[in-house]
PDB file of C-alpha atoms in Angstrom:
ATOM      1  CA  MET A  72     -15.726  -0.068  -1.605  1.00 59.00           C
ATOM      2  CA  ALA A  73     -13.332  -0.389   1.642  1.00 76.00           C
ATOM      3  CA  ASN A  74     -10.083  -1.284   2.014  1.00 88.00           C
ATOM      4  CA  ILE A  75      -9.205  -4.303   0.577  1.00 90.00           C
ATOM      5  CA  ILE A  76      -7.052  -7.433   2.401  1.00 92.00           C
ATOM      6  CA  PRO A  77      -6.498  -9.765  -0.092  1.00 94.00           C
ATOM      7  CA  ASP A  78      -7.458 -13.265   0.100  1.00 94.00           C
ATOM      8  CA  GLY A  79      -3.970 -14.862  -1.469  1.00 94.00           C
ATOM      9  CA  PHE A  80      -2.041 -12.568   1.113  1.00 95.00           C
ATOM     10  CA  LYS A  81      -3.264 -14.404   4.507  1.00 93.00           C
ATOM     11  CA  SER A  82      -2.262 -17.853   3.020  1.00 94.00           C
ATOM     12  CA  GLU A  83       0.904 -15.725   1.175  1.00 96.00           C
ATOM     13  CA  LEU A  84       1.661 -14.575   5.040  1.00 93.00           C
ATOM     14  CA  LEU A  85       1.237 -18.089   6.847  1.00 93.00           C
ATOM     15  CA  LYS A  86       3.748 -19.194   3.956  1.00 94.00           C
ATOM     16  CA  GLY A  87       6.289 -16.811   4.679  1.00 94.00           C
ATOM     17  CA  SER A  88       5.919 -15.005   1.215  1.00 96.00           C
ATOM     18  CA  HIS A  89       6.146 -11.814   2.820  1.00 95.00           C
ATOM     19  CA  ASN A  90       8.766 -10.627   5.079  1.00 95.00           C
ATOM     20  CA  PHE A  91       8.061  -6.989   6.877  1.00 94.00           C
ATOM     21  CA  LYS A  92      11.123  -6.695   9.192  1.00 91.00           C
ATOM     22  CA  ALA A  93      12.570  -3.011   9.452  1.00 88.00           C
ATOM     23  CA  SER A  94      15.860  -4.152   7.970  1.00 88.00           C
ATOM     24  CA  GLY A  95      17.073  -7.011   6.102  1.00 90.00           C
ATOM     25  CA  GLY A  96      12.889  -7.179   5.251  1.00 93.00           C
ATOM     26  CA  ASN A  97      11.283  -7.253   0.878  1.00 95.00           C
ATOM     27  CA  THR A  98      10.844  -3.679  -0.003  1.00 96.00           C
ATOM     28  CA  PHE A  99       7.047  -2.616   0.093  1.00 97.00           C
ATOM     29  CA  TYR A 100       6.301  -0.529  -2.709  1.00 97.00           C
ATOM     30  CA  ILE A 101       3.396   1.952  -2.538  1.00 97.00           C
ATOM     31  CA  ALA A 102       0.721   2.708  -6.214  1.00 96.00           C
ATOM     32  CA  LEU A 103      -1.798   5.339  -6.675  1.00 96.00           C
ATOM     33  CA  TYR A 104      -5.102   5.234  -7.885  1.00 95.00           C
ATOM     34  CA  ASP A 105      -7.144   7.561  -9.738  1.00 91.00           C
ATOM     35  CA  THR A 106     -10.630   6.867 -11.194  1.00 86.00           C
ATOM     36  CA  THR A 107     -11.250   3.116  -9.322  1.00 84.00           C
ATOM     37  CA  LEU A 108     -10.313   0.527  -7.058  1.00 85.00           C
ATOM     38  CA  GLY A 109     -12.378  -1.942  -7.923  1.00 78.00           C
ATOM     39  CA  PRO A 110     -11.434  -3.232 -11.321  1.00 78.00           C
ATOM     40  CA  PRO A 111      -8.893  -3.655 -10.497  1.00 86.00           C
ATOM     41  CA  TYR A 112      -8.594  -5.122  -6.883  1.00 91.00           C
ATOM     42  CA  THR A 113     -10.983  -7.096  -5.511  1.00 89.00           C
ATOM     43  CA  THR A 114     -10.547  -9.083  -2.605  1.00 91.00           C
ATOM     44  CA  SER A 115      -9.329 -12.545  -5.027  1.00 93.00           C
ATOM     45  CA  SER A 116      -7.097 -10.226  -6.365  1.00 94.00           C
ATOM     46  CA  THR A 117      -2.954 -11.376  -5.791  1.00 95.00           C
ATOM     47  CA  VAL A 118      -0.957  -9.137  -7.505  1.00 96.00           C
ATOM     48  CA  TYR A 119      -0.472  -5.223  -8.438  1.00 96.00           C
ATOM     49  CA  SER A 120      -2.248  -4.195 -11.673  1.00 95.00           C
ATOM     50  CA  ALA A 121      -0.936  -0.746 -12.538  1.00 94.00           C
ATOM     51  CA  THR A 122      -5.165  -0.408 -14.673  1.00 93.00           C
ATOM     52  CA  ASN A 123      -6.262   2.947 -13.177  1.00 92.00           C
ATOM     53  CA  GLU A 124      -3.339   3.553 -11.605  1.00 94.00           C
ATOM     54  CA  CYS A 125      -2.095   7.049 -11.350  1.00 93.00           C
ATOM     55  CA  SER A 126      -0.134   8.663 -14.612  1.00 86.00           C
ATOM     56  CA  SER A 127       3.097  10.781 -15.025  1.00 74.00           C
ATOM     57  CA  ALA A 128       1.747  12.035 -18.326  1.00 65.00           C
ATOM     58  CA  GLY A 129       1.219  15.875 -18.438  1.00 61.00           C
ATOM     59  CA  GLY A 130       4.448  16.421 -15.819  1.00 65.00           C
ATOM     60  CA  SER A 131       3.177  15.347 -13.106  1.00 77.00           C
ATOM     61  CA  ASN A 132       6.121  13.468 -11.665  1.00 87.00           C
ATOM     62  CA  TYR A 133       4.241  10.310 -10.418  1.00 93.00           C
ATOM     63  CA  PRO A 134       6.045   7.367 -11.354  1.00 93.00           C
ATOM     64  CA  ALA A 135       4.957   4.443 -12.817  1.00 92.00           C
ATOM     65  CA  GLY A 136       4.088   1.667  -9.920  1.00 95.00           C
ATOM     66  CA  GLY A 137       4.011   3.709  -7.450  1.00 96.00           C
ATOM     67  CA  GLN A 138       7.073   4.453  -4.599  1.00 96.00           C
ATOM     68  CA  ALA A 139       8.888   1.940  -2.360  1.00 97.00           C
ATOM     69  CA  LEU A 140       7.648   2.172   1.450  1.00 96.00           C
ATOM     70  CA  GLY A 141      10.467   2.976   4.145  1.00 90.00           C
ATOM     71  CA  ASN A 142      10.794   2.162   7.393  1.00 81.00           C
ATOM     72  CA  ALA A 143       8.306  -1.548   7.566  1.00 82.00           C
ATOM     73  CA  GLY A 144       8.461  -3.008  10.821  1.00 88.00           C
ATOM     74  CA  VAL A 145       6.507  -4.844  13.449  1.00 94.00           C
ATOM     75  CA  SER A 146       5.892  -4.240  16.667  1.00 93.00           C
ATOM     76  CA  VAL A 147       3.644  -5.748  19.254  1.00 94.00           C
ATOM     77  CA  PRO A 148       1.762  -2.896  21.012  1.00 92.00           C
ATOM     78  CA  SER A 149      -0.433  -4.767  23.118  1.00 85.00           C
ATOM     79  CA  ALA A 150      -0.629  -8.176  24.242  1.00 85.00           C
ATOM     80  CA  ASN A 151      -1.653 -10.551  21.333  1.00 90.00           C
ATOM     81  CA  THR A 152      -1.923  -8.163  18.206  1.00 94.00           C
ATOM     82  CA  ALA A 153       0.657  -7.342  16.137  1.00 94.00           C
ATOM     83  CA  VAL A 154       1.282  -4.788  13.990  1.00 95.00           C
ATOM     84  CA  VAL A 155       3.368  -3.753  10.810  1.00 95.00           C
ATOM     85  CA  ASP A 156       3.447   0.030  10.504  1.00 94.00           C
ATOM     86  CA  PHE A 157       5.605   1.879   7.372  1.00 95.00           C
ATOM     87  CA  ASP A 158       6.685   5.431   7.294  1.00 94.00           C
ATOM     88  CA  PRO A 159       4.207   8.581   6.202  1.00 96.00           C
ATOM     89  CA  GLU A 160       5.114   8.466   2.224  1.00 96.00           C
ATOM     90  CA  VAL A 161       5.354  11.081   0.008  1.00 96.00           C
ATOM     91  CA  PHE A 162       5.096  11.812  -3.235  1.00 95.00           C
ATOM     92  CA  SER A 163       6.492  14.597  -3.951  1.00 94.00           C
ATOM     93  CA  SER A 164       5.562  17.898  -6.518  1.00 91.00           C
ATOM     94  CA  VAL A 165       3.279  16.045  -7.976  1.00 92.00           C
ATOM     95  CA  THR A 166      -0.394  16.774 -10.047  1.00 91.00           C
ATOM     96  CA  ILE A 167      -2.905  13.971  -9.338  1.00 91.00           C
ATOM     97  CA  SER A 168      -6.014  12.805  -8.214  1.00 92.00           C
ATOM     98  CA  SER A 169      -6.178   9.832  -6.135  1.00 94.00           C
ATOM     99  CA  VAL A 170      -9.302   7.503  -5.163  1.00 95.00           C
ATOM    100  CA  GLY A 171      -6.407   4.441  -2.581  1.00 95.00           C
ATOM    101  CA  ALA A 172      -3.843   3.015  -3.109  1.00 96.00           C
ATOM    102  CA  ALA A 173      -1.998  -0.342  -3.199  1.00 97.00           C
ATOM    103  CA  ILE A 174       0.247  -1.707  -1.055  1.00 97.00           C
ATOM    104  CA  TYR A 175       2.913  -4.642  -2.588  1.00 97.00           C
ATOM    105  CA  ASN A 176       5.809  -6.838  -2.431  1.00 97.00           C
ATOM    106  CA  TYR A 177       8.306  -5.060  -5.388  1.00 97.00           C
ATOM    107  CA  THR A 178      10.941  -7.792  -3.551  1.00 95.00           C
ATOM    108  CA  SER A 179       8.210 -11.026  -4.565  1.00 93.00           C
ATOM    109  CA  SER A 180       8.549 -11.373  -8.216  1.00 92.00           C
ATOM    110  CA  THR A 181       5.474 -11.261  -9.205  1.00 94.00           C
ATOM    111  CA  ASN A 182       4.499  -7.707  -7.482  1.00 97.00           C
ATOM    112  CA  LEU A 183       2.510  -9.861  -4.674  1.00 97.00           C
ATOM    113  CA  LEU A 184      -0.107  -7.752  -3.737  1.00 97.00           C
ATOM    114  CA  VAL A 185      -0.691  -6.917   0.873  1.00 96.00           C
ATOM    115  CA  LEU A 186      -3.233  -4.490   1.138  1.00 95.00           C
ATOM    116  CA  VAL A 187      -6.229  -1.934  -1.184  1.00 96.00           C
ATOM    117  CA  LEU A 188      -6.720   1.164   0.299  1.00 95.00           C
ATOM    118  CA  ASP A 189      -9.562   3.342   0.145  1.00 94.00           C
ATOM    119  CA  PHE A 190      -9.433   7.201   0.651  1.00 95.00           C
ATOM    120  CA  GLY A 191     -13.323   7.710   0.891  1.00 93.00           C
ATOM    121  CA  GLY A 192     -13.445  10.610  -1.580  1.00 94.00           C
ATOM    122  CA  THR A 193     -10.893  11.900  -4.399  1.00 95.00           C
ATOM    123  CA  LYS A 194      -7.480  12.928  -2.627  1.00 95.00           C
ATOM    124  CA  THR A 195      -5.521  15.570  -4.690  1.00 93.00           C
ATOM    125  CA  ALA A 196      -1.983  17.748  -5.127  1.00 93.00           C
ATOM    126  CA  THR A 197      -1.981  20.254  -7.618  1.00 91.00           C
ATOM    127  CA  SER A 198       2.432  20.794  -7.609  1.00 90.00           C
ATOM    128  CA  GLY A 199       2.568  20.007  -4.485  1.00 92.00           C
ATOM    129  CA  ASP A 200       2.981  16.950  -2.095  1.00 94.00           C
ATOM    130  CA  PHE A 201       0.703  14.375  -1.604  1.00 95.00           C
ATOM    131  CA  THR A 202       1.345  12.902   1.658  1.00 96.00           C
ATOM    132  CA  ILE A 203      -0.129   9.873   2.461  1.00 96.00           C
ATOM    133  CA  GLN A 204      -0.007   9.367   6.481  1.00 95.00           C
ATOM    134  CA  PHE A 205      -0.367   6.036   8.019  1.00 95.00           C
ATOM    135  CA  PRO A 206      -2.325   5.412  11.329  1.00 94.00           C
ATOM    136  CA  SER A 207      -0.488   5.268  14.363  1.00 93.00           C
ATOM    137  CA  PRO A 208       0.899   1.542  14.983  1.00 93.00           C
ATOM    138  CA  THR A 209      -1.263   0.373  17.903  1.00 93.00           C
ATOM    139  CA  ALA A 210      -3.492  -2.353  18.156  1.00 93.00           C
ATOM    140  CA  ALA A 211      -6.466  -0.909  17.598  1.00 93.00           C
ATOM    141  CA  ASP A 212      -5.015   1.399  14.760  1.00 93.00           C
ATOM    142  CA  GLY A 213      -2.193   0.235  12.859  1.00 92.00           C
ATOM    143  CA  ILE A 214      -2.309   0.089   8.774  1.00 92.00           C
ATOM    144  CA  LEU A 215      -1.919  -4.209   9.074  1.00 93.00           C
ATOM    145  CA  ARG A 216      -2.755  -5.984  12.680  1.00 91.00           C
ATOM    146  CA  VAL A 217      -2.524  -9.509  13.479  1.00 90.00           C
ATOM    147  CA  ALA A 218      -4.410 -10.680  16.324  1.00 87.00           C
TER     148      ALA A 218
END
Protein backbone atom coordinates (compact mmCIF):
# COMPACT_ATOMS: atom_id res chain seq x y z
CA MET A 1 0.00 0.00 0.00
CA ALA A 2 1.23 3.52 -0.71
CA ASN A 3 0.67 6.73 1.24
CA ILE A 4 -2.95 7.90 1.08
CA ILE A 5 -4.38 11.41 1.03
CA PRO A 6 -8.07 10.68 1.60
CA ASP A 7 -10.58 12.20 -0.81
CA GLY A 8 -12.54 13.54 2.18
CA PHE A 9 -9.51 15.51 3.37
CA LYS A 10 -9.32 17.30 0.03
CA SER A 11 -12.87 18.58 0.26
CA GLU A 12 -12.54 19.32 4.01
CA LEU A 13 -9.48 21.43 3.25
CA LEU A 14 -11.49 23.58 0.83
CA LYS A 15 -14.32 23.86 3.39
CA GLY A 16 -11.93 25.12 6.08
CA SER A 17 -12.15 22.04 8.34
CA HIS A 18 -8.36 21.93 8.92
CA ASN A 19 -6.19 24.76 10.24
CA PHE A 20 -2.46 24.04 10.06
CA LYS A 21 -1.32 27.37 11.55
CA ALA A 22 1.61 26.87 13.94
CA SER A 23 -0.02 29.17 16.51
CA GLY A 24 -3.76 28.92 17.06
CA GLY A 25 -4.33 26.13 14.55
CA ASN A 26 -5.83 22.68 15.08
CA THR A 27 -4.09 19.90 17.00
CA PHE A 28 -3.00 16.99 14.81
CA TYR A 29 -2.22 13.52 16.15
CA ILE A 30 -0.26 10.65 14.67
CA ALA A 31 -1.24 7.04 15.40
CA LEU A 32 0.89 3.98 14.57
CA TYR A 33 -0.37 0.71 13.08
CA ASP A 34 1.14 -2.73 13.57
CA THR A 35 -0.27 -5.14 10.99
CA THR A 36 -1.95 -3.39 8.09
CA LEU A 37 -3.18 0.05 7.08
CA GLY A 38 -5.86 -1.21 4.71
CA PRO A 39 -8.10 -2.00 6.41
CA PRO A 40 -8.83 0.28 8.10
CA TYR A 41 -7.80 2.91 5.52
CA THR A 42 -8.61 3.56 1.86
CA THR A 43 -8.96 6.75 -0.18
CA SER A 44 -12.61 6.89 0.91
CA SER A 45 -11.73 6.85 4.65
CA THR A 46 -12.74 9.99 6.51
CA VAL A 47 -11.84 9.53 10.20
CA TYR A 48 -9.18 8.03 12.49
CA SER A 49 -9.63 4.33 13.27
CA ALA A 50 -8.20 2.28 16.15
CA THR A 51 -8.37 -0.91 14.03
CA ASN A 52 -4.86 -2.45 13.80
CA GLU A 53 -3.39 0.37 15.89
CA CYS A 54 -0.32 -0.48 17.95
CA SER A 55 -1.13 -1.52 21.48
CA SER A 56 0.05 -0.33 24.87
CA ALA A 57 -0.20 -3.95 26.09
CA GLY A 58 2.90 -5.48 27.62
CA GLY A 59 4.21 -2.18 28.92
CA SER A 60 5.08 -0.74 25.53
CA ASN A 61 4.17 2.83 26.63
CA TYR A 62 2.39 3.47 23.32
CA PRO A 63 -0.56 5.81 24.00
CA ALA A 64 -3.87 4.69 22.47
CA GLY A 65 -4.77 7.16 19.74
CA GLY A 66 -1.15 8.13 19.23
CA GLN A 67 0.20 11.49 20.27
CA ALA A 68 0.13 15.14 19.26
CA LEU A 69 2.37 16.33 16.47
CA GLY A 70 4.42 19.40 17.23
CA ASN A 71 4.79 22.62 15.30
CA ALA A 72 2.33 22.21 12.47
CA GLY A 73 2.93 25.08 10.13
CA VAL A 74 2.48 26.21 6.57
CA SER A 75 5.12 27.72 4.34
CA VAL A 76 5.54 28.54 0.67
CA PRO A 77 9.08 27.31 -0.08
CA SER A 78 8.80 28.06 -3.79
CA ALA A 79 6.36 29.69 -6.17
CA ASN A 80 3.05 27.89 -6.56
CA THR A 81 3.48 25.34 -3.73
CA ALA A 82 2.36 25.52 -0.10
CA VAL A 83 3.72 22.93 2.32
CA VAL A 84 2.66 21.67 5.77
CA ASP A 85 5.48 20.63 8.10
CA PHE A 86 5.65 18.92 11.49
CA ASP A 87 8.51 18.43 13.94
CA PRO A 88 9.93 14.90 14.15
CA GLU A 89 7.71 12.80 16.41
CA VAL A 90 9.25 10.61 19.09
CA PHE A 91 7.37 7.82 20.87
CA SER A 92 9.64 7.41 23.90
CA SER A 93 10.56 4.15 25.64
CA VAL A 94 8.30 1.94 23.56
CA THR A 95 8.41 -1.63 22.35
CA ILE A 96 6.46 -1.65 19.11
CA SER A 97 6.56 -2.68 15.48
CA SER A 98 4.74 -0.48 12.98
CA VAL A 99 3.99 -0.65 9.26
CA GLY A 100 2.63 2.88 9.01
CA ALA A 101 0.80 5.76 10.59
CA ALA A 102 -2.25 7.99 10.28
CA ILE A 103 -2.32 11.73 10.87
CA TYR A 104 -5.68 13.06 11.97
CA ASN A 105 -7.24 16.28 13.19
CA TYR A 106 -7.71 15.73 16.92
CA THR A 107 -9.44 19.10 17.28
CA SER A 108 -12.36 18.04 15.08
CA SER A 109 -15.18 16.29 16.94
CA THR A 110 -14.90 13.24 14.66
CA ASN A 111 -11.07 13.00 14.38
CA LEU A 112 -10.98 13.81 10.65
CA LEU A 113 -8.35 11.83 8.75
CA VAL A 114 -5.59 13.87 7.05
CA LEU A 115 -2.97 11.47 5.75
CA VAL A 116 -2.01 7.78 5.92
CA LEU A 117 1.70 6.94 5.78
CA ASP A 118 3.08 3.60 4.62
CA PHE A 119 6.56 2.97 6.05
CA GLY A 120 7.36 0.53 3.23
CA GLY A 121 7.98 -2.29 5.71
CA THR A 122 7.88 -2.98 9.41
CA LYS A 123 9.85 -0.59 11.64
CA THR A 124 10.63 -1.64 15.21
CA ALA A 125 11.70 -0.14 18.52
CA THR A 126 12.54 -2.34 21.51
CA SER A 127 12.56 -0.54 24.86
CA GLY A 128 13.63 2.60 23.06
CA ASP A 129 12.47 5.53 21.00
CA PHE A 130 10.42 5.20 17.82
CA THR A 131 11.05 8.36 15.80
CA ILE A 132 9.17 9.58 12.75
CA GLN A 133 11.26 12.02 10.76
CA PHE A 134 9.23 13.99 8.25
CA PRO A 135 10.80 15.01 4.94
CA SER A 136 12.13 18.52 4.38
CA PRO A 137 9.34 21.05 3.87
CA THR A 138 10.20 21.73 0.25
CA ALA A 139 7.98 21.93 -2.81
CA ALA A 140 9.32 18.55 -3.97
CA ASP A 141 9.48 16.67 -0.64
CA GLY A 142 7.05 18.14 1.93
CA ILE A 143 4.77 15.66 3.70
CA LEU A 144 1.64 17.59 2.58
CA ARG A 145 1.87 19.84 -0.47
CA VAL A 146 -0.65 21.91 -2.39
CA ALA A 147 0.59 22.97 -5.79
